[in-house]
Short mmCIF file of C-alpha atoms in Angstrom, two decimals:
data_model
loop_
_atom_site.label_atom_id
_atom_site.label_comp_id
_atom_site.label_asym_id
_atom_site.label_seq_id
_atom_site.Cartn_x
_atom_site.Cartn_y
_atom_site.Cartn_z
CA MET A 7 -10.05 209.03 34.51
CA PRO A 8 -10.14 207.31 31.31
CA GLY A 9 -12.83 204.88 30.70
CA PRO A 10 -16.16 203.63 29.07
CA LEU A 11 -18.49 206.57 28.67
CA CYS A 12 -20.92 207.15 30.99
CA SER A 13 -18.68 205.37 33.98
CA ASN A 14 -17.50 206.65 36.95
CA GLU A 15 -15.30 204.72 39.42
CA VAL A 16 -18.11 205.22 42.26
CA GLY A 17 -20.46 202.76 42.15
CA GLU A 18 -18.95 200.96 39.33
CA ASP A 19 -18.83 197.32 39.07
CA TRP A 20 -15.36 197.26 37.94
CA LEU A 21 -13.46 194.48 35.62
CA ASP A 22 -10.62 192.03 36.63
CA PRO A 23 -7.65 193.86 35.83
CA GLY A 24 -5.41 192.82 32.31
CA THR A 25 -9.32 193.34 30.65
CA LEU A 26 -9.44 195.77 27.87
CA ALA A 27 -12.48 197.96 29.59
CA LEU A 28 -12.12 199.21 32.78
CA THR A 29 -15.92 198.53 33.70
CA ARG A 30 -18.92 197.15 33.05
CA ASN A 31 -20.33 198.34 29.93
CA ARG A 32 -24.65 198.38 27.90
CA PRO A 33 -24.03 197.09 24.57
CA PRO A 34 -24.24 199.65 22.07
CA THR A 35 -27.01 201.44 20.74
CA THR A 36 -29.16 202.89 17.73
CA HIS A 37 -26.67 205.73 16.74
CA GLY A 38 -28.07 209.06 18.03
CA MET A 39 -29.36 207.90 21.59
CA ASN A 40 -28.81 208.72 25.08
CA SER A 41 -26.50 205.00 26.26
CA CYS A 42 -27.05 206.95 29.47
CA GLN A 43 -30.07 206.72 30.47
CA ASP A 44 -31.25 204.04 32.14
CA ASN A 45 -33.98 203.58 29.95
CA PRO A 46 -33.43 204.07 26.17
CA PRO A 47 -36.92 205.44 24.01
CA SER A 48 -37.03 202.63 21.28
CA PRO A 49 -36.12 205.01 17.95
CA LEU A 50 -38.85 204.21 15.54
CA THR A 51 -38.77 202.01 13.26
CA GLN A 52 -38.30 204.87 10.69
CA GLN A 53 -35.40 206.23 12.38
CA VAL A 54 -34.11 201.96 11.90
CA PHE A 55 -35.94 201.14 8.96
CA LEU A 56 -32.89 199.39 6.37
CA SER A 57 -33.57 201.87 3.08
CA PRO A 58 -36.60 204.82 3.61
CA ALA A 59 -35.68 204.95 -0.64
CA LEU A 60 -36.84 201.42 -0.87
CA ARG A 61 -39.60 202.06 1.06
CA GLU A 62 -40.97 205.33 -1.01
CA THR A 63 -40.44 203.52 -4.05
CA VAL A 64 -42.77 200.76 -2.48
CA GLN A 65 -45.36 203.48 -2.57
CA ILE A 66 -45.09 205.14 -5.28
CA ALA A 67 -45.28 202.61 -7.68
CA THR A 68 -47.98 200.06 -5.55
CA ASN A 69 -50.72 203.36 -5.52
CA MET A 70 -50.23 203.69 -10.08
CA THR A 71 -50.03 199.52 -10.22
CA THR A 72 -52.52 198.51 -8.23
CA PRO A 73 -55.65 199.92 -10.32
CA MET A 74 -54.55 198.73 -13.30
CA ALA A 75 -53.67 195.33 -11.86
CA TRP A 76 -57.15 195.05 -11.67
CA ASP A 77 -57.92 195.89 -15.04
CA SER A 78 -55.25 193.47 -16.81
CA TYR A 79 -57.14 190.54 -14.66
CA TRP A 80 -60.54 191.72 -16.67
CA ARG A 81 -58.65 191.98 -19.37
CA MET A 82 -57.52 188.18 -19.10
CA ALA A 83 -60.53 186.98 -18.18
CA TYR A 84 -62.12 188.53 -21.16
CA ASP A 85 -59.39 187.48 -23.81
CA ARG A 86 -60.01 184.03 -22.53
CA ALA A 87 -63.77 184.95 -23.12
CA ASP A 88 -62.62 186.22 -26.60
CA LYS A 89 -60.89 182.40 -27.51
CA VAL A 90 -63.87 180.04 -26.72
CA LEU A 91 -66.28 183.43 -29.28
CA GLN A 92 -63.55 182.49 -31.61
CA ALA A 93 -63.72 178.61 -31.46
CA GLN A 94 -67.50 178.75 -31.64
CA ALA A 95 -66.59 181.40 -35.30
CA ASN A 96 -64.35 177.98 -36.48
CA GLU A 97 -66.53 175.47 -35.34
CA LEU A 98 -69.11 177.66 -38.50
CA LEU A 99 -66.43 178.21 -40.82
CA ARG A 100 -65.43 173.86 -40.57
CA ARG A 101 -69.49 173.48 -40.47
CA GLY A 102 -69.62 175.37 -43.57
CA ASN A 103 -73.56 177.24 -44.55
CA ILE A 104 -73.54 180.37 -42.61
CA THR A 105 -76.88 181.37 -42.09
CA LYS A 106 -77.46 185.71 -42.30
CA GLN A 107 -79.10 185.00 -38.23
CA GLU A 108 -76.35 183.23 -37.24
CA PHE A 109 -73.22 185.18 -38.29
CA ASP A 110 -75.46 188.75 -36.69
CA GLU A 111 -75.89 186.70 -33.44
CA LEU A 112 -72.25 186.30 -33.31
CA VAL A 113 -70.67 189.58 -34.38
CA LYS A 114 -73.75 191.68 -31.22
CA ALA A 115 -72.58 188.29 -28.94
CA ARG A 116 -69.11 189.69 -29.90
CA ASN A 117 -70.10 193.36 -29.44
CA LYS A 118 -72.08 192.23 -25.78
CA LEU A 119 -68.80 190.63 -24.20
CA VAL A 120 -67.29 194.47 -24.75
CA GLN A 121 -69.67 196.10 -23.01
CA GLU A 122 -70.18 193.63 -19.93
CA PHE A 123 -66.04 193.07 -19.11
CA ARG A 124 -66.22 197.24 -18.53
CA LYS A 125 -68.45 197.84 -16.46
CA PRO A 126 -65.54 195.98 -14.07
CA LEU A 127 -62.80 198.07 -15.33
CA SER A 128 -61.14 200.91 -12.90
CA PRO A 129 -62.19 204.40 -14.15
CA PHE A 130 -58.57 204.78 -16.10
CA GLY A 131 -59.15 201.14 -17.61
CA LYS A 132 -62.44 202.27 -18.89
CA GLN A 133 -60.97 205.40 -20.26
CA TYR A 134 -58.27 204.01 -21.98
CA SER A 135 -60.53 200.98 -23.88
CA GLU A 136 -63.07 203.87 -25.20
CA ILE A 137 -60.01 206.22 -26.07
CA LEU A 138 -59.07 202.20 -28.99
CA LYS A 139 -63.10 201.24 -29.47
CA PRO A 140 -65.55 203.41 -28.53
CA THR A 141 -68.63 201.71 -27.43
CA ALA A 142 -70.69 203.67 -29.94
CA ARG A 143 -68.74 202.72 -32.23
CA LEU A 144 -68.57 199.27 -31.52
CA PRO A 145 -69.62 197.74 -36.01
CA GLN A 146 -72.06 196.08 -36.77
CA PRO A 147 -72.15 193.32 -38.90
CA GLY A 148 -73.31 195.41 -41.69
CA GLU A 149 -70.57 197.50 -41.51
CA LEU A 150 -67.66 194.52 -40.51
CA LEU A 151 -69.43 192.66 -43.70
CA THR A 152 -68.49 195.56 -45.55
CA LYS A 153 -65.70 196.36 -44.48
CA LYS A 154 -64.30 192.38 -44.58
CA GLY A 155 -65.91 191.75 -47.69
CA SER A 156 -66.38 188.16 -46.48
CA ILE A 157 -68.65 186.16 -44.02
CA GLU A 158 -65.98 183.68 -43.17
CA ALA A 159 -62.96 186.88 -43.37
CA VAL A 160 -64.87 188.29 -39.79
CA LEU A 161 -65.80 185.05 -38.54
CA LYS A 162 -61.20 184.16 -38.61
CA SER A 163 -60.90 187.36 -37.05
CA VAL A 164 -63.87 187.77 -34.32
CA GLY A 165 -62.21 186.40 -31.05
CA LYS A 166 -58.88 188.24 -31.87
CA SER A 167 -57.94 190.97 -29.33
CA ARG A 168 -55.40 193.86 -29.44
CA ALA A 169 -51.61 192.20 -28.86
CA SER A 170 -50.26 195.18 -27.65
CA VAL A 171 -53.29 195.63 -24.56
CA ASN A 172 -52.25 192.28 -24.32
CA ARG A 173 -49.35 193.13 -22.75
CA LEU A 174 -48.98 195.69 -21.46
CA SER A 175 -51.95 193.89 -19.22
CA MET A 176 -49.13 190.80 -18.77
CA VAL A 177 -46.54 193.07 -17.11
CA PHE A 178 -49.64 195.00 -14.35
CA ARG A 179 -50.32 192.13 -13.54
CA VAL A 180 -47.57 190.07 -13.04
CA ALA A 181 -45.79 193.77 -11.43
CA GLY A 182 -49.17 195.14 -9.65
CA PRO A 183 -49.97 192.03 -6.89
CA ALA A 184 -46.60 192.00 -6.85
CA LEU A 185 -45.75 195.26 -5.39
CA LEU A 186 -48.64 195.46 -3.31
CA ALA A 187 -47.60 192.41 -1.67
CA LEU A 188 -44.31 194.13 -0.87
CA ASP A 189 -45.62 196.89 0.36
CA ILE A 190 -48.72 196.10 2.61
CA THR A 191 -45.34 192.43 4.26
CA ILE A 192 -42.76 196.39 4.62
CA THR A 193 -46.70 198.29 6.30
CA THR A 194 -47.38 196.04 8.35
CA ILE A 195 -42.82 195.43 8.89
CA VAL A 196 -43.14 199.43 10.69
CA VAL A 197 -45.92 198.84 12.47
CA MET A 198 -44.74 195.42 14.47
CA LYS A 199 -41.26 197.37 14.99
CA ALA A 200 -42.51 200.86 16.59
CA PRO A 201 -43.03 200.72 20.32
CA SER A 202 -45.64 199.75 21.84
CA GLU A 203 -47.39 202.30 23.20
CA GLN A 204 -47.73 203.51 19.97
CA ARG A 205 -48.43 200.95 17.89
CA GLY A 206 -52.00 201.49 17.32
CA ARG A 207 -51.40 204.89 15.73
CA MET A 208 -48.56 203.98 13.99
CA ALA A 209 -51.58 200.94 11.95
CA ALA A 210 -54.19 203.87 11.70
CA ARG A 211 -51.57 205.74 10.47
CA GLU A 212 -49.93 203.18 7.26
CA TYR A 213 -52.77 201.15 6.37
CA THR A 214 -54.71 204.11 6.41
CA GLY A 215 -52.39 205.60 4.21
CA LEU A 216 -52.11 202.62 2.17
CA GLY A 217 -56.08 202.30 1.51
CA LEU A 218 -56.20 206.12 0.20
CA GLY A 219 -52.94 206.43 -1.77
CA VAL A 220 -54.42 203.04 -4.07
CA ALA A 221 -57.80 204.99 -3.97
CA GLY A 222 -55.39 208.06 -5.45
CA GLY A 223 -53.67 206.42 -7.76
CA ALA A 224 -56.66 204.71 -8.99
CA GLY A 225 -58.95 208.24 -10.10
CA GLY A 226 -54.89 209.95 -10.55
CA ALA A 227 -54.55 207.63 -13.93
CA TRP A 228 -57.74 208.40 -15.11
CA ALA A 229 -57.36 211.60 -14.94
CA GLY A 230 -53.61 211.64 -16.02
CA CYS A 231 -54.90 209.80 -19.16
CA VAL A 232 -58.72 211.75 -20.32
CA THR A 233 -55.17 215.07 -19.96
CA LEU A 234 -52.20 213.41 -21.74
CA ALA A 235 -55.31 212.32 -24.09
CA ALA A 236 -56.96 214.93 -24.84
CA LEU A 237 -53.35 216.67 -25.97
CA GLY A 238 -53.96 213.21 -28.67
CA SER A 239 -57.27 213.59 -29.38
CA PRO A 240 -56.16 215.62 -33.08
CA THR A 241 -54.68 212.35 -34.19
CA LEU A 242 -57.83 210.18 -34.69
CA VAL A 243 -59.30 211.35 -37.71
CA LEU A 244 -56.39 209.04 -38.75
CA PRO A 245 -57.55 205.62 -38.89
CA VAL A 246 -55.69 203.23 -35.85
CA VAL A 247 -52.63 205.96 -35.67
CA GLY A 248 -54.49 208.29 -34.14
CA GLU A 249 -56.85 205.37 -32.02
CA VAL A 250 -52.95 204.57 -31.03
CA ALA A 251 -51.05 208.19 -30.84
CA GLU A 252 -53.40 209.45 -28.00
CA GLY A 253 -53.96 205.57 -26.15
CA THR A 254 -50.25 205.48 -25.72
CA LEU A 255 -50.80 209.25 -24.25
CA CYS A 256 -53.05 208.45 -21.75
CA VAL A 257 -51.26 205.29 -20.76
CA VAL A 258 -47.91 207.21 -19.86
CA GLY A 259 -51.12 209.85 -18.36
CA GLY A 260 -51.86 207.60 -16.55
CA ILE A 261 -48.66 206.73 -15.03
CA LEU A 262 -48.13 210.03 -13.84
CA GLY A 263 -51.22 210.66 -13.13
CA GLY A 264 -51.20 207.24 -10.22
CA LEU A 265 -47.67 208.15 -9.22
CA GLY A 266 -48.86 212.27 -8.24
CA VAL A 267 -52.00 211.43 -7.10
CA GLY A 268 -51.41 208.88 -5.00
CA TRP A 269 -48.73 209.46 -3.13
CA MET A 270 -50.32 213.22 -2.22
CA GLY A 271 -53.18 210.32 -1.41
CA ARG A 272 -51.31 207.87 0.57
CA GLU A 273 -49.57 210.81 2.88
CA ALA A 274 -53.57 212.20 3.66
CA GLY A 275 -54.35 208.68 4.85
CA LYS A 276 -51.42 209.28 7.07
CA ALA A 277 -52.38 212.73 8.60
CA THR A 278 -56.23 211.39 8.67
CA GLY A 279 -55.41 207.82 10.31
CA GLU A 280 -53.36 209.32 12.91
CA VAL A 281 -56.19 212.29 13.59
CA VAL A 282 -58.87 209.21 13.70
CA TYR A 283 -56.91 207.37 16.23
CA ASP A 284 -56.89 210.69 18.45
CA PHE A 285 -60.38 211.07 18.18
CA VAL A 286 -61.22 207.34 19.16
CA THR A 287 -58.96 207.16 21.28
CA THR A 288 -59.74 210.19 23.13
CA PHE A 289 -63.44 210.55 23.26
CA ARG A 290 -65.65 209.72 26.26
CA TRP A 291 -69.49 209.09 26.93
CA GLU A 292 -70.89 211.87 28.83
#
């Protein structure tokens, strides 16, 4: 007899005549699940997540932008320190009668600033900075004086930084934390929506994958920068142009390397997380 799926006339609670359904029926379940089971299992979150493509895109982008966002914050701190140095130079210019010792100390202070702010950078950030301005070739007071022609000309630009690098760092400073927060939120939703008996495994899998993905992104960004920058190293014979060309290749290589190696690190992290979870939950002291 026609009727709702899985129903039969025997033992069913039939509704009053005139209704559309002949028997009471369970609420609809996720597509592909067996609604005839008394307790159909809850599907994993990956099966019902609104957009798996969005999730993968966010994860891959996070692997690359997180280390670069770290570098961008240090770039912002360096830029502010440069402004303080420039303010000091402006005071000397207003006073006039600048001594050679004051001039030398100010230039050396700027070089020291460059060296100190490179120490906490990621491997990619250090490599990129070295391409644009090698630490071993930081201009000394005498060189700057010869290049600029006067002490006043040197002091007017002693606290300036590259505008192009500042703009690039601003992009990563905004995009990096936003993507990381979105990735953590999505990962947490995936863990919380998993069946209770699988939540521990899912947490170990997803959070380990997130951590190793970010670490892989940092290493991949450095490797990609070094690889592509090597292709542009012959252009360094051209002043300024060569540095810009190699620096651009470094950024492009860093993005590609961060995306690729970061994705591999995340996948490896997921597998590692599951293995560790199985070991921890099944290990027993004899």
